Amino acid sequence: KQEVTQIPAALSVPEGENLVLNCSFTDSAIYNLQWFRQDPGKGLTSLLLIQSSQREQTSGRLNASLDKSSGRSTLYIAASQPGDSATYLCAVLTMDSNYQLIWGAGTKLIIKP
Amino acid sequence: ETGVTQTPRHLVMGMTNKKSLKCEQHLGHNAMYWYKQSAKKPLELMFVYNFKEQTENNSVPSRFSPECPNSSHLFLHLHTLQPEDSALYLCASSATARTIQETQYFGPGTRLLVL
């Protein structure tokens, strides 16, 4: 059974720093891996979707990588800003999950001005 | 602005009440989902509807009853809930339920408190 882990649960860094959020999964037989952002009082917003055949995806200051063999993904945020403060969730679409996303518990990120 | 709306945004109910959550998507999607999000826990998928047909029920207690009258609307009927049902209930939609190419779009959620 697929399990998705995100460590740390919370992270606080000064504005302007580059940072990396981690996501690990136990079953490498996946279709894709997705990163979402959740702001307080709001729903989830998809940031990046990496297909199993891809190694990375980029959007602006965000770069997500995928290493299926090791069961790991990272979300790199360059030149962090206070507006990046949110909870970041990782989810994988596993081949034996009947097309259901399996979610991590998230990393709560605080960017200090 | 998300194309998925949810009402109400906040709900407080007693264990003997009956209430309903509403979700509407304006994205032309054919699949809709209900998720439960409890503090510090991963999202739990509750129900999936694809082209108005329920395709998944992840062992959800019968006190939660979904309804999907058309591809744009999804309801979650609640009755005789327990305090442990207090959580954020999120609705999402996608083009279809069995896609590996596209993501899901989420509403802002209904924060439910059961007293």
XYZ file of N, CA and C in Angstrom:
684
model
N 0.848 -1.186 0.000
C 0.000 0.000 0.000
C 0.886 1.238 0.000
N 0.568 2.164 -0.919
C 1.372 3.369 -1.065
C 1.265 4.250 0.176
N 2.403 4.762 0.629
C 2.438 5.744 1.716
C 3.287 6.925 1.269
N 2.804 8.120 1.570
C 3.484 9.346 1.177
C 3.840 10.129 2.443
N 5.093 10.514 2.538
C 5.584 11.195 3.732
C 6.217 12.519 3.349
N 5.896 13.544 4.125
C 6.506 14.846 3.910
C 7.184 15.297 5.203
N 8.456 15.545 5.075
C 9.252 15.989 6.214
C 10.060 17.215 5.791
N 10.084 18.309 6.608
C 9.468 18.408 7.929
C 7.981 18.758 7.837
N 7.300 18.693 8.946
C 5.894 19.088 8.981
C 5.742 20.597 8.921
N 6.776 21.311 9.385
C 6.745 22.766 9.363
C 8.148 23.293 9.148
N 8.220 24.449 8.490
C 9.515 25.033 8.152
C 9.369 26.545 8.148
N 10.327 27.236 8.782
C 10.315 28.701 8.810
C 11.675 29.200 8.348
N 11.677 30.053 7.321
C 12.935 30.569 6.773
C 12.808 32.062 6.521
N 13.937 32.778 6.508
C 13.883 34.215 6.192
C 13.600 34.437 4.712
N 12.984 35.552 4.424
C 12.695 35.934 3.051
C 13.985 35.977 2.224
N 13.877 35.560 0.986
C 14.997 35.615 0.059
C 15.785 34.323 -0.046
N 15.610 33.438 0.901
C 16.349 32.166 0.857
C 15.759 31.215 -0.162
N 16.624 30.381 -0.711
C 16.170 29.257 -1.532
C 15.884 28.097 -0.584
N 14.845 27.313 -0.871
C 14.517 26.224 0.041
C 14.011 25.016 -0.725
N 14.050 23.880 -0.038
C 13.635 22.611 -0.634
C 12.652 21.917 0.293
N 11.536 21.508 -0.258
C 10.562 20.690 0.462
C 10.659 19.263 -0.059
N 10.504 18.304 0.840
C 10.702 16.911 0.490
C 9.419 16.095 0.537
N 9.341 15.128 -0.348
C 8.223 14.192 -0.398
C 8.806 12.824 -0.730
N 8.435 11.813 0.043
C 8.884 10.457 -0.261
C 7.687 9.529 -0.358
N 7.806 8.499 -1.183
C 6.712 7.542 -1.371
C 7.296 6.138 -1.421
N 6.492 5.166 -1.035
C 7.009 3.816 -0.830
C 6.893 2.919 -2.062
N 5.958 3.200 -2.947
C 5.724 2.373 -4.130
C 6.089 3.184 -5.375
N 7.082 2.725 -6.108
C 7.561 3.495 -7.261
C 6.699 3.320 -8.514
N 5.707 2.459 -8.460
C 4.829 2.248 -9.619
C 3.758 3.336 -9.638
N 4.148 4.500 -10.114
C 3.222 5.641 -10.107
C 2.994 6.144 -11.520
N 1.852 6.788 -11.725
C 1.583 7.483 -12.978
C 2.164 8.885 -12.951
N 1.948 9.567 -11.846
C 2.450 10.927 -11.722
C 2.551 11.334 -10.262
N 3.192 12.460 -10.036
C 3.306 13.058 -8.712
C 2.954 14.532 -8.860
N 2.179 15.033 -7.890
C 1.724 16.414 -7.978
C 2.062 17.160 -6.705
N 2.351 18.429 -6.845
C 2.531 19.340 -5.722
C 1.384 20.355 -5.738
N 0.798 20.534 -4.558
C -0.286 21.491 -4.377
C 0.099 22.480 -3.281
N -0.569 23.609 -3.332
C -0.423 24.626 -2.294
C -1.796 24.851 -1.665
N -1.810 25.000 -0.325
C -3.064 25.290 0.380
C -2.863 26.500 1.278
N -3.630 27.541 1.023
C -3.614 28.736 1.858
C -4.719 28.648 2.903
N -4.526 29.244 4.064
C -5.549 29.172 5.123
C -6.902 29.639 4.619
N -7.933 28.865 4.907
C -9.281 29.250 4.498
C -9.558 29.049 3.024
N -8.631 28.455 2.309
C -8.821 28.255 0.877
C -8.571 26.799 0.523
N -8.993 26.431 -0.644
C -8.767 25.069 -1.113
C -7.355 24.882 -1.624
N -7.134 23.777 -2.277
C -5.815 23.449 -2.801
C -5.671 23.978 -4.222
N -4.466 24.402 -4.551
C -4.143 24.853 -5.904
C -3.006 24.004 -6.432
N -3.183 23.433 -7.610
C -2.133 22.626 -8.208
C -0.977 23.508 -8.646
N 0.235 23.122 -8.271
C 1.435 23.857 -8.655
C 2.150 23.207 -9.825
N 2.461 21.934 -9.669
C 3.220 21.217 -10.685
C 2.768 19.766 -10.712
N 2.731 19.197 -11.902
C 2.412 17.785 -12.094
C 3.553 17.175 -12.893
N 4.172 16.140 -12.334
C 5.287 15.464 -13.012
C 4.828 14.071 -13.394
N 4.862 13.767 -14.680
C 4.529 12.421 -15.135
C 5.667 11.470 -14.771
N 5.371 10.199 -14.687
C 6.363 9.211 -14.248
C 7.575 9.157 -15.162
N 7.402 9.553 -16.417
C 8.511 9.517 -17.378
C 9.387 10.767 -17.315
N 8.951 11.751 -16.531
C 9.679 13.010 -16.456
C 10.567 13.052 -15.217
N 11.591 13.908 -15.268
C 12.474 14.051 -14.124
C 12.204 15.335 -13.355
N 11.672 16.352 -14.052
C 11.396 17.603 -13.361
C 10.405 18.447 -14.150
N 9.811 19.400 -13.420
C 8.915 20.379 -14.012
C 9.213 21.723 -13.353
N 9.078 22.779 -14.146
C 9.373 24.119 -13.633
C 8.217 25.053 -13.921
N 7.971 25.939 -12.952
C 6.981 26.996 -13.135
C 7.451 28.212 -12.341
N 7.947 29.212 -13.046
C 8.428 30.412 -12.364
C 9.573 30.093 -11.417
N 9.397 30.455 -10.152
C 10.435 30.201 -9.144
C 10.362 28.782 -8.557
N 9.459 27.980 -9.041
C 9.277 26.620 -8.522
C 9.868 25.595 -9.473
N 10.540 24.612 -8.875
C 11.058 23.501 -9.650
C 10.815 22.230 -8.857
N 10.132 21.286 -9.475
C 9.883 20.012 -8.823
C 10.650 18.922 -9.540
N 11.287 18.056 -8.776
C 12.021 16.932 -9.347
C 11.389 15.629 -8.905
N 11.631 14.585 -9.682
C 11.093 13.267 -9.367
C 12.166 12.211 -9.603
N 12.419 11.415 -8.582
C 13.305 10.264 -8.691
C 12.488 9.041 -8.288
N 11.919 8.367 -9.298
C 11.035 7.238 -9.004
C 11.763 6.102 -8.306
N 12.979 5.818 -8.732
C 13.691 4.658 -8.195
C 13.939 4.788 -6.701
N 14.164 6.003 -6.259
C 14.402 6.198 -4.830
C 13.126 6.617 -4.092
N 12.050 6.810 -4.810
C 10.783 7.188 -4.177
C 10.823 8.572 -3.574
N 11.397 9.529 -4.304
C 11.533 10.861 -3.741
C 11.188 11.949 -4.755
N 10.654 13.035 -4.221
C 10.438 14.239 -5.002
C 10.806 15.423 -4.137
N 11.324 16.465 -4.780
C 11.611 17.697 -4.059
C 10.944 18.859 -4.773
N 10.522 19.826 -4.005
C 9.998 21.084 -4.533
C 10.967 22.176 -4.107
N 11.611 22.765 -5.095
C 12.591 23.815 -4.859
C 11.918 25.169 -5.091
N 12.038 26.043 -4.104
C 11.485 27.394 -4.229
C 12.650 28.370 -4.179
N 12.820 29.107 -5.238
C 13.922 30.068 -5.320
C 13.484 31.439 -4.803
N 14.419 32.116 -4.153
C 14.200 33.500 -3.705
C 12.840 33.645 -3.020
N 12.679 32.949 -1.928
C 11.376 32.874 -1.258
C 10.849 34.260 -0.861
N 9.520 34.366 -0.883
C 8.826 35.612 -0.549
C 7.763 35.329 0.505
N 7.374 36.327 1.288
C 6.325 36.092 2.288
C 5.046 35.505 1.691
N 4.754 35.854 0.443
C 3.571 35.307 -0.221
C 3.658 33.823 -0.503
N 4.839 33.247 -0.334
C 4.992 31.793 -0.509
C 4.542 31.037 0.734
N 4.271 31.742 1.805
C 3.824 31.097 3.043
C 2.503 30.368 2.798
N 2.488 29.084 3.071
C 1.320 28.230 2.824
C 1.690 26.821 3.257
N 0.728 25.918 3.138
C 1.023 24.498 3.328
C 1.162 23.857 1.955
N 2.237 23.116 1.785
C 2.526 22.469 0.504
C 2.281 20.963 0.641
N 1.451 20.440 -0.256
C 1.045 19.044 -0.216
C 1.558 18.306 -1.442
N 1.984 17.112 -1.216
C 2.456 16.231 -2.269
C 1.448 15.090 -2.408
N 1.170 14.671 -3.646
C 0.227 13.573 -3.874
C 0.721 12.727 -5.046
N 0.572 11.423 -4.933
C 0.992 10.536 -6.014
C -0.209 9.751 -6.533
N -0.191 9.517 -7.833
C -1.201 8.682 -8.476
C -0.540 7.334 -8.738
N -0.905 6.371 -7.926
C -0.266 5.056 -7.958
C -1.029 4.117 -8.871
N -0.311 3.227 -9.537
C -0.932 2.363 -10.533
C -1.943 1.392 -9.942
N -1.796 1.055 -8.667
C -2.745 0.104 -8.088
C -3.776 0.760 -7.183
N -3.944 2.072 -7.333
C -4.845 2.800 -6.427
C -6.171 3.143 -7.081
N -6.464 2.530 -8.209
C -7.721 2.815 -8.907
C -7.867 4.304 -9.202
N -6.789 4.937 -9.620
C -6.762 6.336 -10.021
C -7.053 7.292 -8.876
N -6.820 6.860 -7.661
C -7.006 7.742 -6.519
C -5.660 8.324 -6.098
N -5.642 9.626 -5.837
C -4.427 10.259 -5.344
C -4.169 9.837 -3.895
N -2.905 9.552 -3.595
C -2.475 9.266 -2.226
C -1.680 10.476 -1.756
N -2.079 11.015 -0.612
C -1.584 12.319 -0.171
C -0.598 12.224 0.994
N 0.350 13.160 1.007
C 1.133 13.407 2.196
C 0.377 14.361 3.111
N 0.872 14.497 4.334
C 0.202 15.354 5.312
C 0.568 16.820 5.157
N 1.585 17.118 4.335
C 1.925 18.502 4.042
C 3.070 19.056 4.865
N 3.680 20.105 4.323
C 4.691 20.893 5.036
C 4.180 22.317 5.113
N 4.063 22.829 6.342
C 3.621 24.212 6.537
C 4.846 25.117 6.469
N 4.861 25.999 5.486
C 6.003 26.864 5.233
C 5.686 28.296 5.656
N 6.563 28.872 6.431
C 6.441 30.289 6.824
C 7.692 31.014 6.351
N 7.485 32.061 5.576
C 8.578 32.899 5.110
C 8.545 34.192 5.920
N 9.592 34.437 6.680
C 9.648 35.611 7.557
C 10.182 36.821 6.796
N 9.450 37.941 6.858
C 9.919 39.156 6.141
C 11.227 39.687 6.734
N -9.085 32.818 -9.445
C -10.275 32.390 -8.679
C -10.670 30.987 -9.120
N -10.869 30.113 -8.157
C -11.204 28.735 -8.468
C -12.562 28.651 -9.150
N -12.683 27.659 -10.039
C -13.952 27.445 -10.694
C -14.840 26.505 -9.916
N -14.435 26.170 -8.684
C -15.213 25.283 -7.839
C -15.645 26.060 -6.593
N -16.938 26.112 -6.360
C -17.461 26.830 -5.194
C -18.106 25.854 -4.225
N -18.050 26.194 -2.961
C -18.652 25.362 -1.919
C -19.432 26.237 -0.945
N -20.593 25.742 -0.551
C -21.394 26.420 0.475
C -21.973 25.395 1.427
N -22.135 25.741 2.720
C -21.601 26.952 3.335
C -20.092 26.845 3.534
N -19.452 27.930 3.899
C -18.020 27.875 4.180
C -17.762 27.380 5.600
N -18.679 27.644 6.484
C -18.557 27.200 7.874
C -19.907 26.634 8.308
N -19.853 25.591 9.135
C -21.083 24.952 9.601
C -20.845 24.376 10.976
N -21.736 24.729 11.891
C -21.732 24.145 13.226
C -23.044 23.389 13.379
N -22.966 22.140 13.759
C -24.183 21.366 13.906
C -24.106 20.422 15.099
N -25.268 20.136 15.652
C -25.345 19.167 16.725
C -25.408 17.769 16.155
N -25.224 16.802 16.994
C -25.156 15.419 16.537
C -26.482 14.909 16.000
N -27.578 15.583 16.349
C -28.886 15.114 15.874
C -29.379 15.884 14.656
N -28.620 16.873 14.213
C -29.050 17.699 13.085
C -28.884 16.968 11.761
N -29.575 17.515 10.757
C -29.355 17.106 9.370
C -28.995 18.356 8.587
N -27.910 18.280 7.846
C -27.473 19.408 7.029
C -26.914 18.878 5.716
N -26.732 19.785 4.770
C -26.144 19.401 3.486
C -25.065 20.377 3.075
N -23.998 19.844 2.493
C -22.947 20.642 1.884
C -23.165 20.639 0.380
N -22.896 21.794 -0.226
C -23.094 21.918 -1.666
C -21.795 22.285 -2.354
N -21.588 21.700 -3.523
C -20.420 22.002 -4.345
C -20.888 22.218 -5.778
N -20.323 23.227 -6.429
C -20.654 23.492 -7.826
C -19.380 23.805 -8.581
N -19.219 23.196 -9.751
C -18.039 23.490 -10.564
C -18.476 24.086 -11.900
N -17.690 25.074 -12.338
C -18.005 25.822 -13.565
C -16.939 25.576 -14.625
N -16.310 24.399 -14.565
C -15.173 24.099 -15.429
C -15.510 23.127 -16.547
N -16.739 22.690 -16.602
C -17.120 21.733 -17.632
C -16.561 20.340 -17.397
N -16.208 20.033 -16.155
C -15.647 18.719 -15.825
C -16.745 17.668 -15.664
N -16.302 16.412 -15.722
C -17.249 15.311 -15.596
C -17.051 14.481 -14.342
N -16.006 14.772 -13.579
C -15.746 14.027 -12.349
C -15.732 14.986 -11.166
N -16.310 14.537 -10.059
C -16.325 15.337 -8.839
C -16.011 14.448 -7.648
N -15.399 15.063 -6.636
C -14.868 14.318 -5.495
C -15.231 15.018 -4.181
N -15.414 14.216 -3.143
C -15.466 14.720 -1.775
C -14.251 14.179 -1.027
N -13.547 15.099 -0.340
C -12.426 14.744 0.520
C -12.697 15.246 1.929
N -12.116 14.546 2.898
C -12.110 15.004 4.286
C -10.676 15.341 4.665
N -10.477 16.537 5.266
C -9.150 16.927 5.710
C -9.188 17.229 7.200
N -8.549 16.357 7.969
C -8.427 16.559 9.411
C -7.053 17.132 9.707
N -6.950 17.819 10.833
C -5.700 18.490 11.192
C -4.524 17.515 11.197
N -3.446 17.938 10.501
C -2.185 17.202 10.481
C -2.299 15.793 9.903
N -3.363 15.516 9.157
C -3.527 14.211 8.512
C -3.601 14.386 7.004
N -3.246 13.375 6.243
C -3.419 13.468 4.785
C -4.888 13.550 4.401
N -5.141 14.121 3.248
C -6.501 14.139 2.729
C -7.020 12.715 2.581
N -8.286 12.538 2.936
C -8.939 11.243 2.786
C -10.011 11.371 1.718
N -9.892 10.565 0.676
C -10.924 10.553 -0.355
C -12.160 9.837 0.178
N -13.323 10.489 0.013
C -14.569 9.890 0.496
C -15.369 9.276 -0.660
N -15.673 10.094 -1.636
C -16.515 9.651 -2.748
C -15.992 10.223 -4.064
N -16.247 9.462 -5.146
C -15.936 9.923 -6.490
C -17.156 9.714 -7.368
N -17.489 10.724 -8.157
C -18.536 10.600 -9.162
C -17.920 10.886 -10.520
N -18.229 10.041 -11.487
C -17.760 10.209 -12.846
C -18.982 10.161 -13.755
N -19.225 11.239 -14.495
C -20.422 11.327 -15.334
C -21.682 10.980 -14.528
N -21.794 11.560 -13.354
C -22.929 11.463 -12.427
C -23.060 10.107 -11.742
N -22.190 9.176 -12.048
C -22.265 7.866 -11.427
C -21.201 7.739 -10.336
N -21.594 7.212 -9.185
C -20.627 7.036 -8.111
C -19.704 5.885 -8.457
N -18.415 6.164 -8.451
C -17.440 5.139 -8.797
C -16.597 4.705 -7.610
N -16.579 5.500 -6.558
C -15.801 5.152 -5.372
C -16.546 5.557 -4.108
N -16.520 4.665 -3.142
C -17.003 4.946 -1.791
C -15.995 4.294 -0.868
N -15.132 5.108 -0.306
C -14.022 4.557 0.464
C -14.422 4.244 1.896
N -15.335 3.303 2.032
C -15.754 2.828 3.358
C -16.202 3.975 4.259
N -16.960 4.874 3.651
C -17.444 6.028 4.410
C -18.705 5.632 5.184
N -18.813 6.038 6.449
C -20.024 5.714 7.240
C -21.283 6.238 6.569
N -22.363 5.527 6.778
C -23.624 5.867 6.113
C -24.217 7.185 6.594
N -23.697 7.767 7.646
C -24.175 9.076 8.076
C -23.756 10.183 7.090
N -22.877 9.827 6.152
C -22.526 10.712 5.045
C -23.177 10.142 3.787
N -23.988 10.957 3.113
C -24.704 10.484 1.943
C -24.489 11.453 0.785
N -23.781 11.043 -0.267
C -23.539 11.943 -1.380
C -24.680 11.915 -2.388
N -24.750 13.002 -3.159
C -25.737 13.083 -4.234
C -25.135 13.897 -5.362
N -25.287 13.405 -6.591
C -24.743 14.111 -7.747
C -25.826 14.184 -8.824
N -26.640 15.226 -8.800
C -27.758 15.318 -9.754
C -27.317 15.575 -11.188
N -26.176 16.199 -11.371
C -25.603 16.422 -12.704
C -24.102 16.631 -12.564
N -23.409 16.746 -13.662
C -21.941 16.813 -13.610
C -21.418 18.080 -12.975
N -22.272 19.087 -12.768
C -21.813 20.358 -12.213
C -22.065 20.511 -10.725
N -22.909 19.648 -10.174
C -23.306 19.810 -8.771
C -23.071 18.527 -7.986
N -22.624 18.730 -6.757
C -22.374 17.609 -5.861
C -22.793 18.029 -4.457
N -23.507 17.150 -3.789
C -23.961 17.421 -2.425
C -23.414 16.348 -1.491
N -23.281 16.730 -0.226
C -22.960 15.762 0.820
C -23.966 15.982 1.937
N -24.866 15.018 2.090
C -25.909 15.103 3.109
C -25.382 14.489 4.404
N -25.581 15.226 5.489
C -25.025 14.839 6.781
C -26.153 14.595 7.785
N -26.064 13.505 8.531
C -27.060 13.277 9.581
C -26.462 12.431 10.696
N -26.842 12.771 11.918
C -26.368 12.105 13.139
C -24.862 11.945 13.134
N -24.168 13.055 12.903
C -22.702 13.018 12.877
C -22.130 12.921 14.282
N -20.858 12.575 14.340
C -20.118 12.449 15.587
C -19.086 13.574 15.690
N -18.653 13.908 16.881
C -17.641 14.975 17.015
C -16.380 14.719 16.196
N -16.004 13.464 16.022
C -14.789 13.155 15.242
C -14.972 13.416 13.752
N -16.183 13.740 13.346
C -16.431 14.113 11.948
C -16.095 15.568 11.687
N -15.788 16.303 12.720
C -15.384 17.708 12.562
C -14.100 17.753 11.736
N -14.138 18.535 10.664
C -13.004 18.579 9.737
C -13.299 19.615 8.650
N -12.359 19.761 7.734
C -12.576 20.551 6.533
C -12.983 19.599 5.412
N -14.123 19.841 4.802
C -14.601 18.988 3.716
C -14.375 19.721 2.401
N -13.578 19.091 1.564
C -13.174 19.688 0.302
C -13.839 18.972 -0.865
N -14.295 19.774 -1.806
C -14.830 19.261 -3.060
C -13.804 19.534 -4.162
N -13.699 18.646 -5.099
C -12.788 18.834 -6.223
C -13.439 18.328 -7.489
N -12.902 18.767 -8.635
C -13.386 18.254 -9.912
C -12.199 18.051 -10.840
N -12.409 17.215 -11.841
C -11.410 16.994 -12.881
C -12.138 16.633 -14.163
N -11.393 16.637 -15.267
C -12.019 16.377 -16.564
C -12.769 15.040 -16.545
N -12.072 13.999 -16.132
C -12.703 12.708 -15.887
C -12.047 12.100 -14.664
N -12.618 11.013 -14.153
C -12.089 10.413 -12.928
C -10.869 9.535 -13.199
N -10.727 9.048 -14.391
C -9.645 8.093 -14.646
C -8.606 8.719 -15.573
N -8.069 9.841 -15.113
C -7.092 10.551 -15.917
C -5.734 10.529 -15.236
N -4.686 10.395 -16.036
C -3.338 10.502 -15.475
C -2.639 11.746 -15.992
N -3.348 12.483 -16.827
C -2.732 13.637 -17.460
C -3.097 14.950 -16.789
N -4.242 14.982 -16.109
C -4.746 16.251 -15.610
C -4.915 16.234 -14.112
N -4.903 17.424 -13.555
C -4.995 17.556 -12.116
C -6.439 17.760 -11.677
N -6.618 17.859 -10.383
C -7.924 18.150 -9.814
C -7.959 19.611 -9.370
N -9.166 20.178 -9.431
C -9.371 21.571 -9.036
C -10.255 21.571 -7.799
N -9.809 22.299 -6.789
C -10.465 22.238 -5.488
C -11.274 23.495 -5.182
N -12.353 23.289 -4.439
C -13.080 24.392 -3.837
C -12.421 24.816 -2.537
N -12.934 25.882 -1.904
C -12.329 26.402 -0.676
C -12.644 25.578 0.566
N -13.596 24.680 0.458
C -13.893 23.817 1.592
C -15.002 24.341 2.488
N -15.595 23.422 3.234
C -16.551 23.741 4.295
C -15.938 23.284 5.607
N -15.762 24.232 6.523
C -15.237 23.895 7.844
C -16.401 23.456 8.716
N -16.432 22.194 9.097
C -17.544 21.609 9.855
C -17.134 21.348 11.290
N -17.975 21.788 12.212
C -17.781 21.513 13.634
C -19.023 20.813 14.154
N -18.829 19.634 14.700
C -19.940 18.859 15.250
C -19.856 18.898 16.773
N -20.902 19.405 17.383
C -20.902 19.539 18.844
C -21.674 18.417 19.516
